[in-house]
Coordinates of C-alpha atoms and ligand atoms in Angstrom, one line a residue:
M1 CA 139.4 57.1 89.0
S2 CA 141.0 60.1 90.7
T3 CA 140.1 61.1 94.3
H4 CA 139.1 64.7 95.1
T5 CA 140.2 66.2 98.4
V6 CA 137.3 68.2 100.0
T7 CA 137.4 70.4 103.0
V8 CA 134.6 69.7 105.4
A9 CA 133.4 72.1 108.1
E10 CA 130.8 70.4 110.4
G11 CA 129.6 73.8 111.8
D12 CA 127.5 74.4 114.8
G13 CA 124.1 73.4 116.2
I14 CA 122.7 70.5 114.1
G15 CA 125.9 70.8 111.8
P16 CA 127.8 67.9 113.3
E17 CA 124.8 65.5 113.2
I18 CA 123.9 66.2 109.6
T19 CA 127.5 66.2 108.5
E20 CA 128.0 62.8 110.0
A21 CA 124.9 61.5 108.2
V22 CA 125.9 63.0 104.8
L23 CA 129.5 61.7 105.0
R24 CA 128.1 58.2 105.7
V25 CA 126.0 58.4 102.5
L26 CA 128.9 59.6 100.5
E27 CA 131.0 56.8 101.7
A28 CA 128.4 54.2 101.1
A29 CA 128.0 55.5 97.5
Q30 CA 131.8 55.2 97.1
A31 CA 132.2 58.8 96.2
P32 CA 135.8 59.3 95.3
L33 CA 136.5 61.8 98.0
R34 CA 139.0 62.4 100.8
Y35 CA 138.2 64.8 103.5
E36 CA 140.1 67.4 105.5
Q37 CA 138.1 68.8 108.5
V38 CA 138.4 72.4 109.5
E39 CA 136.7 74.3 112.3
L40 CA 134.5 77.3 111.3
G41 CA 132.0 79.2 113.3
A42 CA 131.1 79.5 117.0
R43 CA 134.4 78.2 118.5
E44 CA 136.5 80.3 116.1
Y45 CA 134.4 83.4 117.0
E46 CA 135.1 82.6 120.7
R47 CA 138.8 82.3 119.9
G48 CA 138.7 85.9 118.8
H49 CA 138.6 85.4 115.0
T50 CA 135.9 88.0 114.3
S51 CA 134.9 86.4 111.0
G52 CA 134.6 82.9 112.5
I53 CA 137.6 81.5 110.6
G54 CA 141.2 81.1 111.6
P55 CA 144.4 81.1 109.4
D56 CA 144.8 77.3 109.2
A57 CA 141.2 76.9 107.8
W58 CA 141.9 79.5 105.1
D59 CA 145.0 77.6 104.0
T60 CA 143.1 74.3 103.9
I61 CA 140.1 75.7 102.0
R62 CA 142.3 77.4 99.4
R63 CA 144.5 74.4 98.9
N64 CA 141.7 71.9 98.3
G65 CA 139.4 74.3 96.3
T66 CA 136.2 72.6 97.4
L67 CA 134.4 73.2 100.7
L68 CA 131.4 71.3 102.1
K69 CA 130.1 73.5 104.9
A70 CA 127.5 72.7 107.5
P71 CA 125.6 75.7 108.9
I72 CA 127.2 77.8 111.6
T73 CA 125.8 80.0 114.3
T74 CA 126.5 83.7 113.8
P75 CA 126.9 85.4 117.2
Q76 CA 124.5 88.2 117.9
G77 CA 125.9 91.7 118.7
G78 CA 128.5 94.0 117.4
G79 CA 132.0 93.3 116.2
Y80 CA 131.4 90.0 114.5
K81 CA 131.4 89.6 110.7
S82 CA 129.3 87.2 108.8
L83 CA 131.4 84.2 107.9
N84 CA 129.4 83.5 104.8
V85 CA 129.9 87.0 103.4
T86 CA 133.6 86.8 104.3
L87 CA 134.0 83.4 102.5
R88 CA 132.1 84.5 99.4
K89 CA 134.0 87.8 99.0
S90 CA 137.5 86.6 99.9
L91 CA 137.4 83.5 97.8
G92 CA 135.8 85.1 94.7
L93 CA 132.6 82.9 95.0
F94 CA 130.8 85.0 92.4
A95 CA 127.7 82.8 91.8
N96 CA 125.2 81.5 94.4
V97 CA 123.2 78.7 92.8
R98 CA 120.0 77.6 94.6
P99 CA 117.8 75.0 93.0
T100 CA 114.4 74.9 94.6
K101 CA 112.0 72.1 93.8
S102 CA 108.8 70.7 95.2
Y103 CA 108.6 67.0 96.1
A104 CA 104.9 66.8 96.1
P105 CA 102.9 64.7 96.7
F106 CA 105.4 63.0 99.0
V107 CA 106.3 66.2 100.8
A108 CA 103.5 68.8 101.3
S109 CA 103.9 71.8 99.1
P110 CA 101.6 74.5 98.0
H111 CA 103.3 74.6 94.5
P112 CA 103.6 71.0 93.3
G113 CA 105.0 72.0 89.9
M114 CA 107.8 74.2 91.2
D115 CA 111.3 73.4 89.9
I116 CA 113.5 76.5 89.6
V117 CA 117.1 77.6 90.0
I118 CA 118.0 81.0 91.3
V119 CA 121.5 82.2 90.2
R120 CA 122.3 85.1 92.5
E121 CA 125.3 87.4 91.9
N122 CA 127.3 87.1 95.0
E123 CA 130.1 89.7 95.2
E124 CA 128.7 93.1 94.2
D125 CA 125.7 95.3 94.6
L126 CA 124.8 96.7 98.0
Y127 CA 126.8 94.0 99.7
A128 CA 130.1 95.7 98.9
G129 CA 129.6 97.2 102.3
I130 CA 130.6 100.7 101.4
E131 CA 128.4 102.8 103.7
H132 CA 128.8 106.4 105.0
Q133 CA 127.2 108.9 107.2
Q134 CA 128.2 112.5 106.3
T135 CA 125.5 114.6 107.8
A136 CA 123.5 114.3 111.0
E137 CA 120.4 113.1 109.2
V138 CA 121.5 111.1 106.2
T139 CA 123.2 107.7 105.6
Q140 CA 124.1 106.2 102.3
V141 CA 125.4 102.9 100.8
L142 CA 127.1 102.5 97.5
K143 CA 125.6 100.1 95.0
L144 CA 128.3 98.8 92.7
I145 CA 127.5 96.9 89.5
T146 CA 130.3 96.1 87.2
R147 CA 130.3 95.0 83.6
P148 CA 132.8 92.1 84.1
G149 CA 131.0 90.9 87.2
T150 CA 127.6 91.1 85.5
E151 CA 128.9 89.3 82.4
K152 CA 130.4 86.5 84.5
I153 CA 127.1 85.8 86.4
V154 CA 124.8 86.1 83.4
R155 CA 127.1 83.9 81.3
F156 CA 127.2 81.4 84.2
A157 CA 123.4 81.3 84.3
F158 CA 123.1 80.6 80.6
E159 CA 125.9 77.9 80.7
Y160 CA 124.2 76.4 83.7
A161 CA 120.8 76.3 82.0
R162 CA 122.3 74.7 78.9
A163 CA 124.3 72.1 80.9
Y164 CA 121.3 71.1 83.0
G165 CA 118.8 70.9 80.2
R166 CA 116.8 73.9 81.3
R167 CA 114.7 76.0 78.8
K168 CA 114.6 79.5 80.0
V169 CA 116.6 82.2 81.8
T170 CA 114.7 85.1 83.4
C171 CA 116.6 88.2 84.5
M172 CA 115.1 90.4 87.2
T173 CA 116.2 94.0 87.9
K174 CA 114.7 97.3 88.8
D175 CA 116.1 99.2 85.8
N176 CA 113.0 101.3 85.4
I177 CA 114.3 103.2 88.4
M178 CA 118.1 102.4 88.5
K179 CA 118.9 102.9 84.9
H180 CA 122.7 102.9 85.2
T181 CA 123.3 100.1 87.7
D182 CA 120.4 97.7 87.1
G183 CA 120.3 99.0 83.5
L184 CA 123.8 97.7 83.0
F185 CA 122.8 94.3 84.3
H186 CA 119.8 94.1 82.0
R187 CA 121.8 95.3 79.0
V188 CA 124.6 92.7 79.5
F189 CA 121.9 90.1 80.0
D190 CA 120.4 91.0 76.6
E191 CA 123.8 90.9 75.0
V192 CA 124.8 87.5 76.4
A193 CA 121.3 86.0 75.8
A194 CA 121.8 86.6 72.1
E195 CA 124.7 84.1 72.2
Y196 CA 122.3 81.4 73.4
P197 CA 119.5 81.2 70.8
D198 CA 118.6 77.7 72.0
L199 CA 117.4 79.1 75.3
E200 CA 114.5 81.4 76.0
A201 CA 115.4 84.6 77.7
D202 CA 113.2 87.3 79.3
H203 CA 113.4 90.1 81.7
Q204 CA 111.0 91.1 84.5
I205 CA 111.0 94.0 86.9
I206 CA 111.9 92.6 90.3
D207 CA 108.8 93.7 92.2
I208 CA 106.3 92.1 89.8
G209 CA 108.7 89.2 89.1
A210 CA 109.0 88.4 92.9
A211 CA 105.2 88.6 93.2
R212 CA 104.8 86.2 90.2
L213 CA 107.4 83.9 91.7
A214 CA 105.5 83.7 95.0
A215 CA 102.1 83.1 93.2
Q216 CA 103.1 80.9 90.3
P217 CA 106.7 79.6 90.7
E218 CA 106.0 76.9 88.0
R219 CA 106.2 79.7 85.4
F220 CA 109.9 80.1 86.1
D221 CA 113.0 78.0 85.2
V222 CA 116.4 79.7 85.8
I223 CA 116.4 83.2 87.3
V224 CA 119.5 85.3 87.3
T225 CA 119.6 88.5 89.4
L226 CA 121.6 90.9 91.5
N227 CA 122.9 90.1 94.9
L228 CA 120.2 91.7 97.1
Y229 CA 117.2 90.7 94.9
G230 CA 118.7 87.2 94.7
D231 CA 119.0 87.0 98.5
I232 CA 115.3 87.9 98.9
L233 CA 114.1 85.7 96.0
S234 CA 116.0 82.7 97.3
D235 CA 114.2 82.9 100.6
I236 CA 110.8 83.4 99.0
A237 CA 111.5 80.3 96.8
G238 CA 112.7 78.2 99.8
Q239 CA 109.6 79.2 101.8
I240 CA 107.0 78.5 99.2
A241 CA 108.6 75.1 98.1
G242 CA 107.4 73.5 101.4
S243 CA 110.3 73.0 103.7
V244 CA 113.5 74.9 104.6
G245 CA 115.2 71.5 105.3
F246 CA 115.6 70.5 101.6
A247 CA 117.5 73.1 99.7
G248 CA 121.2 73.0 99.1
S249 CA 123.2 75.9 97.6
A250 CA 126.4 76.1 95.7
N251 CA 128.7 79.2 95.9
V252 CA 130.9 78.9 92.8
G253 CA 134.1 80.7 92.1
R254 CA 136.8 80.3 89.4
E255 CA 139.1 78.3 91.6
I256 CA 137.2 77.6 94.8
S257 CA 133.6 76.5 95.4
M258 CA 131.6 76.0 98.6
F259 CA 128.5 73.8 99.0
E260 CA 126.1 74.1 101.9
A261 CA 122.5 73.7 103.1
V262 CA 120.3 76.8 102.8
H263 CA 119.0 76.4 106.4
G264 CA 120.8 77.6 109.5
S265 CA 122.2 75.7 112.5
A266 CA 118.8 75.2 114.1
P267 CA 119.9 75.5 117.7
D268 CA 116.4 74.7 118.9
I269 CA 116.7 71.1 117.8
A270 CA 120.5 70.6 118.0
G271 CA 121.8 67.4 119.7
R272 CA 118.5 65.6 119.5
G273 CA 119.3 63.5 116.4
I274 CA 116.1 64.7 114.6
A275 CA 117.4 67.2 112.1
N276 CA 116.8 66.6 108.4
P277 CA 120.2 66.1 106.6
S278 CA 118.6 66.6 103.2
G279 CA 119.8 70.2 102.6
L280 CA 123.4 69.3 103.1
L281 CA 123.0 66.0 101.2
V282 CA 121.6 67.9 98.2
A283 CA 124.5 70.3 98.5
A284 CA 126.9 67.4 98.5
T285 CA 125.3 66.1 95.2
Q286 CA 125.8 69.6 93.7
M287 CA 129.4 69.3 94.8
L288 CA 129.8 65.9 93.1
V289 CA 128.4 67.2 89.9
H290 CA 130.7 70.2 90.1
L291 CA 133.7 67.9 90.6
G292 CA 132.7 65.9 87.5
E293 CA 131.3 63.0 89.5
G294 CA 127.8 63.2 88.0
A295 CA 127.2 59.4 88.1
T296 CA 127.7 59.2 91.9
A297 CA 125.6 62.4 92.4
E298 CA 122.9 60.7 90.4
R299 CA 122.9 57.5 92.5
I300 CA 122.7 59.5 95.7
K301 CA 120.0 61.9 94.5
N302 CA 117.9 59.1 93.1
A303 CA 118.2 57.1 96.3
W304 CA 117.2 60.2 98.3
L305 CA 114.2 60.8 96.1
T306 CA 113.2 57.1 96.5
T307 CA 113.5 57.5 100.3
L308 CA 111.1 60.5 100.1
E309 CA 108.7 58.5 98.0
S310 CA 108.9 55.6 100.5
G311 CA 107.4 58.0 103.1
I312 CA 110.5 57.7 105.4
H313 CA 110.5 61.3 106.7
T314 CA 112.2 63.3 109.3
A315 CA 110.1 65.3 111.8
D316 CA 110.1 68.5 109.8
M317 CA 108.5 66.8 106.8
Y318 CA 106.4 64.2 108.6
R319 CA 102.6 64.4 107.8
P320 CA 100.4 61.5 109.1
D321 CA 98.6 61.4 105.8
L322 CA 101.7 61.4 103.6
S323 CA 104.4 59.7 105.6
Q324 CA 105.0 56.1 106.5
R325 CA 107.6 56.4 109.2
E326 CA 109.1 59.2 111.2
V327 CA 112.9 58.8 111.6
G328 CA 115.8 60.7 113.0
T329 CA 118.9 62.0 111.2
A330 CA 120.9 58.7 111.3
D331 CA 118.0 56.4 110.3
F332 CA 117.2 58.7 107.4
A333 CA 120.8 58.4 106.2
D334 CA 120.5 54.6 106.6
A335 CA 117.3 54.7 104.5
V336 CA 119.0 56.6 101.7
I337 CA 122.0 54.2 101.8
A338 CA 119.7 51.2 101.6
R339 CA 118.2 52.6 98.4
L340 CA 121.4 53.4 96.6
G341 CA 121.0 52.0 93.1
Q342 CA 117.2 52.5 93.1
E343 CA 115.3 55.0 91.1
P344 CA 112.1 56.9 92.2
R345 CA 109.0 55.7 90.5
H346 CA 106.8 58.8 90.9
L347 CA 109.2 61.7 91.2
R348 CA 111.3 62.3 88.1
P349 CA 114.8 60.6 88.5
V350 CA 117.7 63.0 88.0
R351 CA 120.2 62.5 85.2
Y352 CA 123.5 64.3 85.5
G353 CA 125.8 62.3 83.4
Q354 CA 129.2 63.9 83.2
Q355 CA 128.8 67.7 83.3
P356 CA 131.4 69.8 81.6
R357 CA 133.0 72.5 83.7
L358 CA 131.0 75.6 83.2
R359 CA 132.7 78.2 81.0
V360 CA 132.6 81.7 82.5
T361 CA 134.5 84.2 80.6
S362 CA 134.2 88.0 80.6
T363 CA 135.1 90.1 77.7
P364 CA 137.7 92.9 78.2
V365 CA 135.9 96.2 78.4
P366 CA 137.2 98.8 75.9
R367 CA 138.4 101.9 77.7
G368 CA 136.7 104.2 75.2
V369 CA 136.8 108.0 75.3
K370 CA 136.0 109.5 78.7
H371 CA 135.3 113.2 79.3
L372 CA 134.8 115.0 82.6
V373 CA 131.8 117.2 82.0
G374 CA 130.7 118.4 85.4
V375 CA 130.4 117.6 89.1
D376 CA 127.8 116.9 91.8
V377 CA 128.8 118.4 95.1
F378 CA 127.0 117.3 98.2
L379 CA 126.6 119.8 101.0
D380 CA 125.7 119.4 104.7
W381 CA 123.5 122.5 105.2
A382 CA 121.0 122.8 108.1
P383 CA 120.1 126.3 109.1
E384 CA 116.8 126.8 110.9
D385 CA 115.0 127.9 107.8
R386 CA 116.2 125.5 105.1
D387 CA 115.3 127.8 102.2
P388 CA 116.6 126.2 98.9
D389 CA 116.3 129.6 97.1
L390 CA 118.6 131.1 99.7
L391 CA 121.1 128.3 99.2
G392 CA 120.9 128.4 95.4
K393 CA 121.6 132.2 95.3
R394 CA 124.5 131.8 97.7
I395 CA 126.0 129.1 95.6
E396 CA 125.5 130.9 92.3
A397 CA 127.3 133.9 93.7
A398 CA 130.2 131.7 94.8
V399 CA 130.8 129.9 91.5
A400 CA 129.8 132.5 88.9
P401 CA 133.3 134.1 88.8
L402 CA 134.8 130.7 87.9
G403 CA 132.6 130.3 84.8
W404 CA 130.5 127.5 86.2
D405 CA 126.7 127.2 86.3
L406 CA 124.6 125.7 89.1
K407 CA 122.3 123.5 87.2
L408 CA 120.1 122.4 90.0
I409 CA 119.9 121.4 93.6
T410 CA 118.1 118.2 94.8
N411 CA 117.3 116.9 98.2
R412 CA 117.0 113.1 98.4
G413 CA 116.9 113.2 94.6
V414 CA 113.9 115.7 94.4
K415 CA 114.6 119.0 92.7
V416 CA 114.3 121.9 95.1
Y417 CA 116.1 124.6 93.2
P418 CA 115.3 126.3 90.9
D419 CA 111.5 126.2 91.1
G420 CA 111.0 123.6 93.9
F421 CA 107.8 123.0 95.7
P422 CA 107.4 124.2 99.3
E423 CA 105.8 120.8 100.2
T424 CA 109.0 118.9 99.5
A425 CA 110.5 117.5 102.8
L426 CA 114.1 118.8 103.2
T427 CA 117.0 117.0 104.9
D428 CA 120.5 118.4 105.7
H429 CA 121.9 116.7 102.6
W430 CA 121.9 118.7 99.3
R431 CA 123.1 117.6 95.9
C432 CA 124.3 120.5 93.8
R433 CA 125.0 119.9 90.1
F434 CA 127.6 122.1 88.4
L435 CA 128.4 122.3 84.7
P436 CA 130.9 124.6 83.0
A437 CA 129.1 127.6 81.6
D438 CA 130.7 127.0 78.2
G439 CA 129.3 123.5 78.1
D440 CA 132.7 122.0 77.3
A441 CA 134.6 119.2 79.0
T442 CA 136.4 120.3 82.1
T443 CA 139.4 119.3 84.3
L444 CA 140.0 118.0 87.8
P445 CA 141.7 121.3 88.9
D446 CA 138.6 123.2 87.7
V447 CA 136.3 120.8 89.7
L448 CA 138.5 121.3 92.7
S449 CA 138.2 125.1 92.4
V450 CA 134.4 124.8 92.5
V451 CA 134.6 122.8 95.7
A452 CA 137.1 125.3 97.2
A453 CA 134.8 128.2 96.2
L454 CA 131.9 126.6 98.1
H455 CA 134.2 126.1 101.1
D456 CA 135.3 129.7 100.9
A457 CA 131.7 130.8 100.8
G458 CA 131.2 129.2 104.2
L459 CA 129.4 126.1 102.9
E460 CA 130.4 122.5 103.8
P461 CA 131.0 120.1 100.9
I462 CA 130.9 116.5 102.2
K463 CA 131.3 114.6 99.0
T464 CA 131.6 114.9 95.2
E465 CA 130.7 112.8 92.3
H466 CA 132.3 113.5 89.0
L467 CA 130.1 113.6 85.9
Y468 CA 131.6 111.8 82.9
T469 CA 130.6 110.8 79.4
F470 CA 131.8 107.6 77.9
D471 CA 132.1 107.7 74.1
G472 CA 129.6 110.6 74.2
E473 CA 127.1 108.6 76.4
R474 CA 126.1 110.2 79.7
G475 CA 127.5 108.3 82.6
Y476 CA 125.2 109.7 85.3
S477 CA 121.4 110.0 85.8
L478 CA 119.7 113.3 85.1
G479 CA 118.2 115.1 88.1
Q480 CA 114.5 115.3 88.3
G481 CA 113.2 117.8 85.8
E482 CA 116.7 118.3 84.3
Ligands
LIG501 P1 117.4 78.0 111.0 O1 117.4 77.6 109.5 O2 118.6 77.4 111.7 O3 116.1 77.4 111.7 C1 114.8 77.9 111.3 C2 113.8 76.8 111.7 O4 113.9 75.7 110.8 C3 114.0 76.2 113.1 O5 112.8 75.9 113.7 C4 114.8 75.0 112.8 O6 114.6 74.0 113.8 C5 114.2 74.5 111.5 N1 115.3 73.8 110.7 C6 116.3 74.3 110.1 N2 117.1 73.4 109.5 C7 116.5 72.2 109.8 C8 116.8 70.9 109.5 N3 117.8 70.5 108.7 N4 115.9 69.9 109.9 C9 114.8 70.2 110.6 N5 114.5 71.5 111.0 C10 115.3 72.4 110.6 O7 117.4 79.5 111.1 P2 117.6 80.5 112.3 O8 116.9 79.9 113.5 O9 117.1 81.8 111.9 O10 119.1 80.6 112.5 C11 119.9 79.8 113.5 C12 121.3 80.2 113.4 O11 121.8 79.7 112.1 C13 121.7 81.6 113.4 O12 122.8 81.8 114.2 C14 121.9 82.1 112.0 O13 122.8 83.1 111.9 C15 122.5 80.8 111.5 N6 122.4 80.6 110.0 C16 123.5 80.1 109.4 C17 123.5 79.9 108.0 C18 124.7 79.3 107.4 O14 125.7 79.0 108.0 N7 124.7 79.1 106.1 C19 122.3 80.2 107.3 C20 121.2 80.7 108.0 C21 121.3 80.9 109.3

């Protein structure tokens, strides 16, 4: 049997207590693991590493490929970066996998039938962190959705569902509004779903989907979604399952994966020996399955389920009517160790067997035929009387000699010229859409001449977006009323 070397970060707050408990359980179960400890979090922030991680820890994590991470405390205030976001993005951890299950009737839960897995895209979307302010009144963020990134996460979700004996994968997007970004995610989902005829696939708009998840989580199985929606859905799911202390999460990349509890460092109870180590223990079982040690994961998880059934509960899950004995972190770990080899009688035992490594390919995207067909120029314009007709006429006069048409002006996406409504609220941020008057494809120098003409007319272009077609398909959304 080969031994896997795992990097362990014991984190802050309750981190060291729960890490100690989890490592004891792993050892008692004879998990074939060796550990290398690294420091992450508060002390590293204090040493001046603004992301909470130093160079040695990076080396160790990258060398070993597997990280078991206890929660860390993120310092308040400016200048500090989230360690989790840094780890996910730097190490290519593209999939965040959060199983959420109810353990009723042994742990109180409003949704006893809940057993879902949220697969959240982890690298893209609004979390790319590309934000700008270009006028006094308006800020913006760039939402990036890529075809390869989407294919990778969607394929991962289907492979996961198949490997873990799940029936259905639900995609959630807001593609009724964001037809290009969320629309791409939905389209790729439909394409990939066709390759998995043994699994049910459906799509729900995120708002109603989230509402249904909160009301009837038992209707869902695997959910795959974009980064921000997944962030919110995971917390909803964790909350309605019953206790924050139970959920583990895996952050999976091609070479490196990280496993952690969903909860934070709980500074309010740190050092008292009463924290529930279950979240990190469940994460450790996810890690074992990932490393191909399903049999050991199964032994630990079933011993843990048996412990829950026995009514041996930490303070966060203790209920006089459901629990037999309230224990601290170390005694809870001892109770799990004492039950290694046992199977739960009421809760369903887990069966992992030997999971294959999940296949996550993405198909090369053909370059296709791309034409530049126009440009959106954004202006900062804030005279006392913000009359869109005045702006429109001034722009038309500036670009007409170049053979370009001003197609429309929008303000926060609402058409204000031509034929706007006086009721529309106006900011200092104007999107002006230009198309060549002859309707043909254009060139970058021509686009630049439009921008220069606006500048020469005393206006202030702050940003441009080129309008392209791809194999004749429009690569931009139409303006309202266009
Ligand atoms: P938290 O999850 O630490 O605590 C919320 C509540 O749940 C607290 O009352 C806490 O006592 C309780 N709780 C959490 N885990 C528990 C456990 N295992 N057993 C028993 N009770 C438990 O969330 P918070 O208070 O918002 O955040 C505290 C710190 O943790 C912050 O600095 C935050 O940034 C950080 N945090 C880190 C991670 C991470 O490292 N992955 C995740 C979330 C929050």
